[in-house]
CSV table of C-alpha atoms (C1' of nucleotides) in Angstrom, one decimal:
chain,number,residue,atom,x,y,z
A,1,MET,CA,-24.8,-14.6,34.6
A,2,THR,CA,-27.9,-16.8,34.4
A,3,GLN,CA,-31.2,-15.0,36.4
A,4,LEU,CA,-31.7,-18.5,38.8
A,5,SER,CA,-28.1,-18.4,39.9
A,6,ASP,CA,-28.3,-14.4,40.5
A,7,SER,CA,-31.3,-14.5,42.3
A,8,ILE,CA,-29.6,-17.4,44.9
A,9,GLU,CA,-26.8,-14.6,45.0
A,10,ASP,CA,-29.1,-12.0,45.9
A,11,SER,CA,-30.6,-14.4,48.1
A,12,VAL,CA,-28.0,-15.0,50.6
A,13,ILE,CA,-27.3,-11.6,50.7
A,14,SER,CA,-29.6,-10.2,51.7
A,15,ALA,CA,-30.1,-12.7,54.2
A,16,ILE,CA,-26.8,-12.0,55.7
A,17,LEU,CA,-27.5,-8.5,55.5
A,18,GLY,CA,-31.4,-9.7,57.1
A,19,GLY,CA,-29.3,-11.0,59.9
A,20,ARG,CA,-31.1,-14.0,59.4
A,21,LEU,CA,-27.7,-15.8,58.2
A,22,ARG,CA,-25.0,-15.7,61.3
A,23,PRO,CA,-21.3,-16.6,60.0
A,24,GLY,CA,-20.2,-20.4,59.8
A,25,THR,CA,-23.8,-21.5,58.6
A,26,ARG,CA,-23.2,-24.3,56.4
A,27,LEU,CA,-25.0,-24.1,52.9
A,28,GLY,CA,-25.2,-27.5,51.9
A,29,GLU,CA,-25.2,-28.0,48.2
A,30,ALA,CA,-27.8,-30.4,47.6
A,31,LYS,CA,-30.4,-28.8,50.6
A,32,LEU,CA,-29.5,-25.0,48.8
A,33,ALA,CA,-30.8,-27.4,45.2
A,34,GLU,CA,-33.4,-28.4,46.9
A,35,VAL,CA,-34.5,-24.9,48.5
A,36,TYR,CA,-34.1,-23.0,45.4
A,37,GLY,CA,-35.9,-26.0,43.0
A,38,VAL,CA,-32.6,-26.3,40.9
A,39,SER,CA,-30.0,-28.5,40.1
A,40,ARG,CA,-26.6,-28.9,42.2
A,41,THR,CA,-24.6,-27.3,39.2
A,42,ARG,CA,-26.3,-23.8,39.8
A,43,VAL,CA,-26.0,-23.9,42.9
A,44,ARG,CA,-22.3,-24.5,42.8
A,45,GLU,CA,-22.1,-22.0,40.6
A,46,ALA,CA,-23.5,-19.0,42.8
A,47,MET,CA,-20.7,-20.7,45.7
A,48,MET,CA,-18.1,-20.0,43.9
A,49,ARG,CA,-19.5,-16.3,42.8
A,50,LEU,CA,-19.8,-15.6,46.1
A,51,GLU,CA,-17.1,-16.9,47.6
A,52,THR,CA,-14.8,-14.4,44.8
A,53,ARG,CA,-16.7,-11.9,46.8
A,54,GLY,CA,-15.9,-13.1,50.0
A,55,ILE,CA,-19.1,-13.8,51.2
A,56,VAL,CA,-18.8,-17.8,52.0
A,57,HIS,CA,-15.8,-19.5,51.5
A,58,VAL,CA,-16.1,-23.7,51.0
A,59,SER,CA,-13.8,-26.2,53.2
A,60,ALA,CA,-12.8,-29.2,51.6
A,61,ARG,CA,-15.5,-31.9,51.1
A,62,ARG,CA,-17.0,-30.6,54.2
A,63,GLY,CA,-19.4,-27.7,52.3
A,64,TRP,CA,-19.8,-24.5,52.0
A,65,PHE,CA,-20.2,-21.6,55.2
A,66,VAL,CA,-20.6,-18.3,55.5
A,67,VAL,CA,-17.5,-16.7,56.2
A,68,GLU,CA,-16.3,-15.9,59.8
A,69,PRO,CA,-13.6,-12.8,59.5
A,70,SER,CA,-10.9,-13.3,61.9
A,71,ALA,CA,-10.4,-9.8,63.9
A,72,THR,CA,-7.8,-9.3,62.2
A,73,GLU,CA,-10.3,-9.4,58.5
A,74,ALA,CA,-13.0,-7.4,60.7
A,75,ARG,CA,-10.3,-4.6,61.0
A,76,ALA,CA,-9.6,-4.7,57.6
A,77,ALA,CA,-13.0,-4.5,56.3
A,78,PHE,CA,-13.8,-1.9,58.2
A,79,GLN,CA,-10.9,-0.4,57.6
A,80,ALA,CA,-11.9,-0.8,53.5
A,81,ARG,CA,-15.0,1.1,54.0
A,82,ARG,CA,-13.6,4.3,55.7
A,83,VAL,CA,-11.1,4.3,52.7
A,84,ILE,CA,-13.6,4.3,50.0
A,85,GLU,CA,-16.8,5.9,51.5
A,86,THR,CA,-15.1,9.2,52.7
A,87,GLY,CA,-13.2,8.4,49.4
A,88,MET,CA,-15.7,8.9,47.5
A,89,LEU,CA,-17.4,12.3,49.4
A,90,ARG,CA,-14.2,13.6,49.4
A,91,ASP,CA,-14.3,13.2,45.7
A,92,LEU,CA,-18.0,14.7,45.8
A,93,HIS,CA,-18.8,17.8,43.5
A,94,THR,CA,-22.1,17.1,42.8
A,95,LEU,CA,-25.0,14.7,43.8
A,96,PRO,CA,-28.1,14.2,41.8
A,97,GLY,CA,-31.1,16.6,42.2
A,98,ASP,CA,-33.0,13.4,44.2
A,99,ALA,CA,-30.3,11.9,45.5
A,100,VAL,CA,-30.8,13.9,49.5
A,101,ALA,CA,-34.6,13.3,49.1
A,102,HIS,CA,-33.9,10.1,48.7
A,103,LEU,CA,-31.7,9.9,51.6
A,104,ARG,CA,-34.1,11.7,54.3
A,105,ALA,CA,-36.8,9.5,53.2
A,106,HIS,CA,-34.1,6.0,53.9
A,107,VAL,CA,-33.3,7.6,57.4
A,108,GLU,CA,-37.3,8.2,58.1
A,109,GLU,CA,-37.5,4.5,57.3
A,110,GLU,CA,-34.8,4.0,60.0
A,111,ARG,CA,-35.7,5.9,62.4
A,112,GLU,CA,-39.2,3.8,61.9
A,113,ALA,CA,-37.4,0.5,62.6
A,114,LEU,CA,-36.2,1.9,65.3
A,115,HIS,CA,-38.7,2.6,67.1
A,116,SER,CA,-41.2,-0.9,65.9
A,117,GLY,CA,-38.1,-2.4,66.9
A,118,HIS,CA,-37.8,-4.9,64.7
A,119,VAL,CA,-34.2,-6.3,64.9
A,120,GLY,CA,-33.9,-8.2,61.5
A,121,SER,CA,-35.2,-5.2,59.4
A,122,ARG,CA,-33.3,-2.5,61.6
A,123,THR,CA,-29.9,-3.7,60.7
A,124,CYS,CA,-30.7,-4.2,57.3
A,125,LEU,CA,-32.0,-0.6,55.8
A,126,LEU,CA,-28.8,1.0,58.4
A,127,GLY,CA,-26.5,-1.2,56.4
A,128,ASP,CA,-28.3,0.0,53.1
A,129,PHE,CA,-27.5,3.4,54.2
A,130,HIS,CA,-24.5,3.0,52.8
A,131,ILE,CA,-25.1,1.2,49.6
A,132,HIS,CA,-28.0,3.9,48.9
A,133,LEU,CA,-24.8,6.7,49.4
A,134,ALA,CA,-23.2,4.7,47.2
A,135,HIS,CA,-25.6,4.2,44.6
A,136,ALA,CA,-26.0,8.2,44.7
A,137,PHE,CA,-22.1,8.6,44.2
A,138,GLY,CA,-23.0,7.3,40.6
A,139,ASN,CA,-20.2,4.6,40.5
A,140,ALA,CA,-21.3,1.0,40.0
A,141,PHE,CA,-18.1,-0.6,40.7
A,142,LEU,CA,-17.9,1.1,44.0
A,143,THR,CA,-21.3,-0.1,44.6
A,144,ASP,CA,-20.8,-3.5,43.8
A,145,ILE,CA,-17.6,-3.3,46.3
A,146,LEU,CA,-19.1,-2.1,49.2
A,147,ARG,CA,-22.0,-3.8,49.2
A,148,ASP,CA,-20.2,-6.8,49.9
A,149,LEU,CA,-17.9,-5.2,51.9
A,150,THR,CA,-21.2,-4.3,54.2
A,151,ALA,CA,-21.8,-7.8,54.1
A,152,ARG,CA,-18.8,-8.5,55.4
A,153,THR,CA,-18.7,-6.6,58.3
A,154,THR,CA,-22.6,-7.3,59.0
A,155,LEU,CA,-21.0,-11.0,59.6
A,156,VAL,CA,-18.5,-9.1,61.8
A,157,SER,CA,-21.1,-7.7,63.7
A,158,MET,CA,-23.0,-10.6,64.7
A,159,LEU,CA,-19.4,-12.1,65.5
A,160,TYR,CA,-17.7,-10.1,67.5
A,161,GLN,CA,-21.1,-9.3,69.4
A,162,SER,CA,-21.4,-6.0,68.8
A,163,ASP,CA,-23.3,-3.6,70.8
A,164,GLN,CA,-23.7,-0.6,68.9
A,165,ASP,CA,-26.5,1.4,69.1
A,166,ALA,CA,-28.8,1.2,66.3
A,167,ALA,CA,-30.2,5.1,67.6
A,168,ALA,CA,-26.5,6.6,67.5
A,169,SER,CA,-26.2,4.9,63.9
A,170,SER,CA,-29.3,6.2,62.4
A,171,ASP,CA,-27.9,9.9,64.2
A,172,ASP,CA,-25.0,9.5,62.2
A,173,HIS,CA,-26.5,8.9,58.9
A,174,ALA,CA,-28.3,12.2,59.9
A,175,GLY,CA,-26.1,14.0,60.5
A,176,ILE,CA,-24.3,12.9,57.2
A,177,VAL,CA,-27.4,13.3,55.0
A,178,THR,CA,-28.3,17.2,56.5
A,179,LEU,CA,-23.9,18.1,55.6
A,180,LEU,CA,-24.8,16.5,52.0
A,181,ALA,CA,-27.9,18.9,52.0
A,182,ASP,CA,-25.7,21.5,52.3
A,183,GLY,CA,-22.8,20.5,50.1
A,184,ASP,CA,-20.7,19.6,53.1
A,185,TYR,CA,-19.0,17.4,51.4
A,186,ALA,CA,-15.6,17.8,53.0
A,187,GLY,CA,-17.5,17.6,56.4
A,188,ALA,CA,-19.6,14.9,55.6
A,189,ALA,CA,-16.9,12.6,55.2
A,190,ARG,CA,-15.2,13.5,58.4
A,191,LEU,CA,-18.9,12.7,60.1
A,192,MET,CA,-18.5,9.6,57.8
A,193,ASP,CA,-14.9,8.5,58.8
A,194,GLU,CA,-16.3,9.3,62.4
A,195,HIS,CA,-19.3,7.1,62.2
A,196,ILE,CA,-17.4,4.0,60.9
A,197,ARG,CA,-15.1,4.8,63.6
A,198,ARG,CA,-17.4,4.4,66.0
A,199,VAL,CA,-19.4,1.3,64.9
A,200,GLU,CA,-15.7,-0.5,65.1
A,201,ASP,CA,-15.4,0.5,68.3
A,202,GLY,CA,-18.2,-0.4,69.3
A,203,LEU,CA,-17.4,-4.5,68.2
A,204,ASP,CA,-14.7,-6.8,71.2
A,205,LEU,CA,-12.5,-7.5,68.4
A,206,ALA,CA,-10.2,-8.8,71.1
A,207,ALA,CA,-12.0,-11.2,72.1
A,208,ALA,CA,-12.1,-15.0,70.1
A,209,PRO,CA,-14.8,-15.5,68.2
A,210,ASP,CA,-16.8,-18.1,70.2
A,211,PRO,CA,-17.7,-20.6,67.4
A,212,LEU,CA,-20.4,-21.9,69.6
A,213,ALA,CA,-22.2,-18.6,69.9
A,214,GLY,CA,-25.3,-19.6,68.7
A,215,LEU,CA,-25.2,-23.2,70.5
A,216,ARG,CA,-25.3,-21.2,73.5
A,217,GLU,CA,-27.5,-18.8,73.1
A,218,ILE,CA,-29.9,-21.3,71.5
A,219,LEU,CA,-29.5,-24.2,74.7
A,220,SER,CA,-29.5,-21.2,77.6
A,221,PRO,CA,-32.8,-21.1,79.4
A,222,GLY,CA,-32.9,-17.5,79.7
A,223,ALA,CA,-31.1,-14.5,79.2
A,224,PRO,CA,-28.2,-14.6,81.6
A,225,ALA,CA,-29.3,-10.4,83.2
B,1,MET,CA,-10.0,-22.1,46.1
B,2,THR,CA,-8.7,-25.3,43.2
B,3,GLN,CA,-4.1,-24.4,42.3
B,4,LEU,CA,-5.4,-24.8,39.2
B,5,SER,CA,-8.8,-23.1,38.7
B,6,ASP,CA,-6.4,-20.2,40.9
B,7,SER,CA,-3.1,-20.6,37.8
B,8,ILE,CA,-5.9,-20.2,35.3
B,9,GLU,CA,-7.1,-16.8,36.7
B,10,ASP,CA,-4.3,-15.8,37.4
B,11,SER,CA,-2.7,-16.9,34.1
B,12,VAL,CA,-5.6,-14.4,32.1
B,13,ILE,CA,-5.0,-11.3,34.1
B,14,SER,CA,-1.3,-11.3,34.1
B,15,ALA,CA,-2.1,-11.7,30.7
B,16,ILE,CA,-4.0,-8.6,30.9
B,17,LEU,CA,-1.7,-6.9,33.0
B,18,GLY,CA,1.3,-7.8,30.1
B,19,GLY,CA,-1.2,-6.7,27.1
B,20,ARG,CA,-1.0,-9.8,25.4
B,21,LEU,CA,-4.3,-10.3,25.9
B,22,ARG,CA,-6.4,-7.2,24.4
B,23,PRO,CA,-10.2,-6.9,25.3
B,24,GLY,CA,-12.8,-8.6,23.2
B,25,THR,CA,-10.5,-11.8,22.7
B,26,ARG,CA,-12.5,-14.5,22.8
B,27,LEU,CA,-11.8,-17.7,25.6
B,28,GLY,CA,-13.0,-20.7,24.1
B,29,GLU,CA,-13.8,-22.9,26.8
B,30,ALA,CA,-12.2,-26.1,24.9
B,31,LYS,CA,-9.1,-24.3,23.8
B,32,LEU,CA,-8.5,-23.6,27.3
B,33,ALA,CA,-9.2,-26.5,28.6
B,34,GLU,CA,-6.9,-28.2,26.4
B,35,VAL,CA,-4.5,-25.5,27.1
B,36,TYR,CA,-4.4,-26.3,30.2
B,37,GLY,CA,-4.4,-29.9,30.6
B,38,VAL,CA,-7.9,-29.6,32.0
B,39,SER,CA,-11.6,-30.5,32.1
B,40,ARG,CA,-13.6,-27.7,30.9
B,41,THR,CA,-15.7,-27.7,34.0
B,42,ARG,CA,-12.2,-26.4,35.4
B,43,VAL,CA,-12.4,-23.8,33.0
B,44,ARG,CA,-15.9,-22.5,33.5
B,45,GLU,CA,-14.8,-22.2,37.5
B,46,ALA,CA,-12.5,-19.8,36.5
B,47,MET,CA,-14.6,-18.1,33.6
B,48,MET,CA,-17.2,-17.3,36.4
B,49,ARG,CA,-14.7,-16.4,38.9
B,50,LEU,CA,-13.7,-13.7,36.8
B,51,GLU,CA,-16.8,-12.8,35.3
B,52,THR,CA,-17.3,-11.3,39.0
B,53,ARG,CA,-14.3,-10.0,39.5
B,54,GLY,CA,-15.7,-7.9,36.7
B,55,ILE,CA,-12.8,-9.2,33.7
B,56,VAL,CA,-14.6,-11.5,31.7
B,57,HIS,CA,-18.1,-12.0,30.6
B,58,VAL,CA,-19.8,-14.4,28.7
B,59,SER,CA,-22.4,-13.7,25.5
B,60,ALA,CA,-24.6,-16.9,25.6
B,61,ARG,CA,-23.6,-19.8,23.7
B,62,ARG,CA,-20.9,-18.0,22.0
B,63,GLY,CA,-17.8,-17.6,23.8
B,64,TRP,CA,-16.0,-16.1,26.6
B,65,PHE,CA,-14.7,-12.4,26.1
B,66,VAL,CA,-12.6,-10.1,27.9
B,67,VAL,CA,-14.1,-7.3,28.8
B,68,GLU,CA,-14.4,-4.3,26.1
B,69,PRO,CA,-15.5,-1.4,28.8
B,70,SER,CA,-17.5,1.5,27.8
B,71,ALA,CA,-16.4,4.9,27.9
B,72,THR,CA,-18.4,5.3,30.9
B,73,GLU,CA,-16.9,1.9,32.4
B,74,ALA,CA,-13.8,3.1,31.6
B,75,ARG,CA,-14.5,6.8,33.3
B,76,ALA,CA,-16.2,4.8,36.3
B,77,ALA,CA,-12.8,2.3,37.2
B,78,PHE,CA,-10.5,5.2,36.7
B,79,GLN,CA,-12.8,6.8,39.3
B,80,ALA,CA,-12.7,4.0,41.0
B,81,ARG,CA,-9.2,3.8,41.4
B,82,ARG,CA,-8.1,7.3,42.2
B,83,VAL,CA,-11.2,7.2,45.3
B,84,ILE,CA,-9.5,4.1,46.8
B,85,GLU,CA,-5.9,5.0,46.4
B,86,THR,CA,-6.4,9.0,47.9
B,87,GLY,CA,-8.0,6.9,50.3
B,88,MET,CA,-5.5,4.7,50.9
B,89,LEU,CA,-3.0,7.1,51.5
B,90,ARG,CA,-4.9,9.5,53.1
B,91,ASP,CA,-5.7,7.0,56.1
B,92,LEU,CA,-2.1,6.0,56.0
B,93,HIS,CA,-0.5,6.7,59.7
B,94,THR,CA,2.8,4.7,59.3
B,95,LEU,CA,4.1,2.4,56.3
B,96,PRO,CA,6.0,-1.0,57.2
B,97,GLY,CA,9.8,0.0,57.4
B,98,ASP,CA,10.9,-1.5,54.0
B,99,ALA,CA,8.0,-0.6,52.4
B,100,VAL,CA,9.8,2.3,50.9
B,101,ALA,CA,13.1,0.4,49.5
B,102,HIS,CA,10.8,-2.0,48.1
B,103,LEU,CA,8.8,0.8,45.7
B,104,ARG,CA,12.1,2.6,45.4
B,105,ALA,CA,13.3,-0.8,43.9
B,106,HIS,CA,10.1,-1.0,41.2
B,107,VAL,CA,10.5,2.8,40.6
B,108,GLU,CA,13.8,1.4,39.4
B,109,GLU,CA,12.7,-1.6,37.5
B,110,GLU,CA,10.7,0.7,36.0
B,111,ARG,CA,13.2,3.2,34.9
B,112,GLU,CA,15.1,-0.2,33.2
B,113,ALA,CA,12.3,-1.6,31.2
B,114,LEU,CA,11.9,2.3,30.0
B,115,HIS,CA,15.0,2.0,28.4
B,116,SER,CA,15.2,-1.5,27.5
B,117,GLY,CA,11.9,-1.1,25.2
B,118,HIS,CA,9.9,-3.5,26.5
B,119,VAL,CA,6.2,-2.7,26.0
B,120,GLY,CA,4.6,-5.3,27.9
B,121,SER,CA,7.0,-5.8,31.0
B,122,ARG,CA,6.7,-1.9,30.6
B,123,THR,CA,2.7,-1.6,30.8
B,124,CYS,CA,2.9,-4.3,34.0
B,125,LEU,CA,5.1,-2.8,36.3
B,126,LEU,CA,3.4,0.6,35.6
B,127,GLY,CA,0.4,-1.3,37.0
B,128,ASP,CA,2.0,-3.3,39.5
B,129,PHE,CA,3.7,-0.4,41.3
B,130,HIS,CA,0.1,0.7,42.3
B,131,ILE,CA,-0.5,-3.1,43.2
B,132,HIS,CA,2.0,-2.6,45.6
B,133,LEU,CA,1.7,0.6,46.5
B,134,ALA,CA,-1.7,-0.9,48.5
B,135,HIS,CA,0.6,-4.1,49.6
B,136,ALA,CA,2.3,-1.7,51.4
B,137,PHE,CA,-1.1,0.1,53.0
B,138,GLY,CA,-1.7,-3.7,54.4
B,139,ASN,CA,-5.4,-4.4,53.3
B,140,ALA,CA,-5.5,-7.3,51.5
B,141,PHE,CA,-9.5,-6.5,50.5
B,142,LEU,CA,-8.2,-3.4,49.0
B,143,THR,CA,-5.0,-5.0,47.4
B,144,ASP,CA,-7.1,-7.0,45.7
B,145,ILE,CA,-9.7,-4.9,44.5
B,146,LEU,CA,-7.3,-2.7,43.2
B,147,ARG,CA,-5.2,-5.9,41.5
B,148,ASP,CA,-9.1,-5.8,39.5
B,149,LEU,CA,-9.6,-2.4,39.0
B,150,THR,CA,-5.8,-2.2,38.2
B,151,ALA,CA,-6.4,-5.0,35.1
B,152,ARG,CA,-9.9,-3.4,34.0
B,153,THR,CA,-8.3,0.5,33.6
B,154,THR,CA,-5.0,-1.3,31.7
B,155,LEU,CA,-7.8,-2.8,29.1
B,156,VAL,CA,-8.9,0.7,28.8
B,157,SER,CA,-5.7,2.0,27.8
B,158,MET,CA,-5.7,-0.6,25.7
B,159,LEU,CA,-8.8,0.2,23.7
B,160,TYR,CA,-8.8,4.1,23.8
B,161,GLN,CA,-5.5,3.6,22.3
B,162,SER,CA,-3.5,5.4,25.1
B,163,ASP,CA,-1.2,7.4,24.7
B,164,GLN,CA,0.2,8.1,27.7
B,165,ASP,CA,3.4,9.1,28.7
B,166,ALA,CA,5.1,6.0,30.4
B,167,ALA,CA,7.7,7.9,31.7
B,168,ALA,CA,5.6,10.8,32.6
B,169,SER,CA,3.9,8.3,34.6
B,170,SER,CA,7.1,6.3,36.4
B,171,ASP,CA,8.1,10.0,37.5
B,172,ASP,CA,5.1,10.8,38.9
B,173,HIS,CA,5.2,7.1,40.6
B,174,ALA,CA,8.9,7.9,41.8
B,175,GLY,CA,7.4,11.3,42.9
B,176,ILE,CA,4.8,9.8,45.1
B,177,VAL,CA,8.1,7.6,46.8
B,178,THR,CA,9.0,10.5,47.5
B,179,LEU,CA,7.2,11.8,49.5
B,180,LEU,CA,6.0,8.3,51.2
B,181,ALA,CA,9.5,8.9,52.4
B,182,ASP,CA,9.4,11.5,54.2
B,183,GLY,CA,6.1,10.9,55.5
B,184,ASP,CA,3.9,13.4,53.8
B,185,TYR,CA,1.4,11.2,52.9
B,186,ALA,CA,-1.4,13.9,52.4
B,187,GLY,CA,0.8,15.2,49.6
B,188,ALA,CA,1.0,11.9,48.2
B,189,ALA,CA,-2.6,11.5,47.8
B,190,ARG,CA,-2.6,14.6,46.1
B,191,LEU,CA,0.0,13.5,43.9
B,192,MET,CA,-1.6,10.0,43.3
B,193,ASP,CA,-5.0,12.1,42.6
B,194,GLU,CA,-2.8,14.3,40.0
B,195,HIS,CA,-1.5,10.7,38.4
B,196,ILE,CA,-4.4,8.7,37.8
B,197,ARG,CA,-6.4,12.1,36.7
B,198,ARG,CA,-3.5,12.7,34.4
B,199,VAL,CA,-3.3,8.6,32.7
B,200,GLU,CA,-7.2,9.4,32.1
B,201,ASP,CA,-6.8,12.3,30.4
B,202,GLY,CA,-4.4,10.7,28.0
B,203,LEU,CA,-7.5,8.6,27.2
B,204,ASP,CA,-9.6,9.6,24.2
B,205,LEU,CA,-12.9,8.6,26.0
B,206,ALA,CA,-15.1,10.5,23.1
B,207,ALA,CA,-13.8,8.0,20.4
B,208,ALA,CA,-16.0,5.1,20.5
B,209,PRO,CA,-14.1,1.6,20.9
B,210,ASP,CA,-13.6,0.5,17.7
B,211,PRO,CA,-14.0,-3.2,17.8
B,212,LEU,CA,-11.8,-3.8,14.8
B,213,ALA,CA,-9.0,-2.2,16.2
B,214,GLY,CA,-7.3,-5.3,16.3
B,215,LEU,CA,-7.7,-6.7,12.8
B,216,ARG,CA,-6.7,-3.5,11.7
B,217,GLU,CA,-4.0,-3.9,12.4
B,218,ILE,CA,-3.0,-7.2,11.6
B,219,LEU,CA,-3.8,-6.2,8.2
B,220,SER,CA,-2.7,-2.8,8.1
B,221,PRO,CA,0.7,-3.8,5.6
B,222,GLY,CA,2.9,-0.4,7.4
B,223,ALA,CA,1.9,1.7,9.6
B,224,PRO,CA,0.4,4.4,8.2
B,225,ALA,CA,2.6,7.2,8.8
C,1,DC,C1',-26.1,-11.3,-10.0
C,2,DG,C1',-28.5,-11.2,-5.2
C,3,DC,C1',-30.7,-12.6,-1.3
C,4,DA,C1',-33.0,-15.4,1.6
C,5,DC,C1',-33.4,-20.3,3.5
C,6,DC,C1',-31.9,-24.1,5.6
C,7,DA,C1',-28.2,-27.7,7.1
C,8,DA,C1',-24.0,-29.0,9.5
C,9,DT,C1',-20.8,-28.0,12.7
C,10,DC,C1',-19.3,-25.9,16.6
C,11,DT,C1',-20.2,-24.1,21.5
C,12,DT,C1',-22.1,-23.3,25.5
C,13,DG,C1',-25.4,-24.3,29.2
C,14,DT,C1',-27.3,-28.1,32.3
C,15,DA,C1',-27.8,-32.3,34.7
C,16,DT,C1',-26.0,-36.3,35.9
C,17,DA,C1',-23.2,-40.1,37.3
C,18,DC,C1',-19.1,-41.5,40.5
C,19,DA,C1',-14.5,-41.0,42.7
C,20,DA,C1',-12.6,-39.5,46.8
C,21,DG,C1',-12.7,-37.8,51.2
C,22,DA,C1',-14.6,-36.2,55.8
C,23,DC,C1',-17.7,-37.2,59.4
C,24,DT,C1',-20.4,-40.1,62.8
C,25,DG,C1',-22.0,-43.7,65.1
C,26,DT,C1',-20.8,-48.6,66.9
C,27,DT,C1',-18.4,-52.5,68.5
C,28,DG,C1',-14.3,-54.9,70.8
C,29,DA,C1',-10.5,-55.2,73.7
C,30,DG,C1',-8.1,-53.3,77.6
D,1,DC,C1',-15.7,-47.2,81.6
D,2,DT,C1',-12.7,-45.6,78.3
D,3,DC,C1',-10.6,-45.2,74.0
D,4,DA,C1',-9.8,-46.6,69.4
D,5,DA,C1',-10.3,-48.6,65.0
D,6,DC,C1',-13.9,-49.4,61.9
D,7,DA,C1',-17.8,-49.5,58.6
D,8,DG,C1',-21.4,-47.0,56.8
D,9,DT,C1',-22.6,-42.3,55.4
D,10,DC,C1',-22.8,-38.2,53.8
D,11,DT,C1',-21.3,-34.7,51.0
D,12,DT,C1',-18.2,-32.2,47.9
D,13,DG,C1',-14.4,-33.0,43.5
D,14,DT,C1',-14.7,-33.5,38.5
D,15,DA,C1',-15.6,-35.6,34.3
D,16,DT,C1',-18.9,-36.2,30.4
D,17,DA,C1',-22.8,-36.8,28.3
D,18,DC,C1',-26.3,-34.4,25.9
D,19,DA,C1',-29.7,-30.4,25.0
D,20,DA,C1',-30.2,-25.7,22.9
D,21,DG,C1',-28.7,-22.1,20.3
D,22,DA,C1',-25.7,-19.8,17.4
D,23,DT,C1',-23.0,-19.3,13.8
D,24,DT,C1',-21.1,-20.8,8.9
D,25,DG,C1',-21.1,-22.1,4.1
D,26,DG,C1',-24.1,-23.6,1.0
D,27,DT,C1',-28.1,-23.9,-2.7
D,28,DG,C1',-31.3,-22.8,-4.9
D,29,DC,C1',-35.1,-19.4,-6.0
D,30,DG,C1',-36.0,-14.6,-8.3
DNA sequence: CGCACCAATCTTGTATACAAGACTGTTGAG
DNA sequence: CTCAACAGTCTTGTATACAAGATTGGTGCG
């Protein structure tokens, strides 16, 4: 509600979307309070809101942690996105006049980020596409739900070492926009279904998430070719 | 998180689902604290969680209120339910063995409540059907989302004087279960779409919500035939 | 008699203090 | 040298105190 709490929440969410916050990262109340220049009370409020949104969880008297979705939760998150996003497209009759142009511009941004090689903004933009699409659909509830769900699937990708091809994703996005421009909403829904399945299939959900992944990466002297 | 907070949240939600809490009702922190025998801190936590779930909202220094969805929000809530519930059914391949039996039993309960004339439990059961269906689908995220969305549409129905025929709704539910039993998931999805549209169409969304509805009802000596 | 202004009361907003539990590092026995 | 027990430190959990604003009821002026 309060301006500052919102900015803590948004700040955490966007750090996740941008890949700057990894699953399992500890978020100490005192530390955050200092960073944002507020008291612990406000931080706790923001954390509790994020908890009900499924972004962080609290371990009693140990601290707040960015969630680490299990394989089951990961599958459920992708399934939820598939259900909602394809359902949205199938329900579509018309799109606001400027929506296609906006989405096209977004895909163009993805392309640029892809070429420039900024991993952070690339990840962020690939997630943002879906949020923008939801926004174009014009249902605020679904947009909010998808934002949180997208944050979760981003965490899943980090956790299960997605080898997803960012270029392929961006191609899918471009394809979806083309179909939307043609008014072929059913086709867009089908492609969206395939797209999300592709991303999910790119994950190694069989591999138990390695709680030491972060440490390993830091400690490995060079990339083990 | 905490047991007690959860029970405050659940208690408010179920009061809404059962029609005991009307939209616009004020929920004072002090009052709730006394009722639940906890301190204001816990009550505030629960309220803030309910706020991020879209069930209550806070008016600065005035108190917490059960949300009163605008006509736009009402439409969005129904649309969201339609998108998600039909999307779910369309995505369905198989159903757990006992799911159909459970749903059938639930519809039977609806029937009984219908005949016995308990308005509260009737409303509650009609909403619960959709939540049970989501549960059978087996996606915890979607179940949670639909629970909150159902609470919202229940509030909408109260606010916009739904003249929905409970018997017709229950018939729709029965029809959906029959189609599910036959494995005709696409047909179930179609019927669900019609069903939710029917409920939405039963609302008088054109009529501005009357902020005095509660008062009027209380003060009217008899039903103005 | 009507209306504007003001004081008293009530309610939430925020910070802070203290309690309770978890973790870490040390120390001492075997 | 290894391991278990323990004390110290750190972190969250919860209550409470006080500040800030909103509402209500009263009062006096026009």
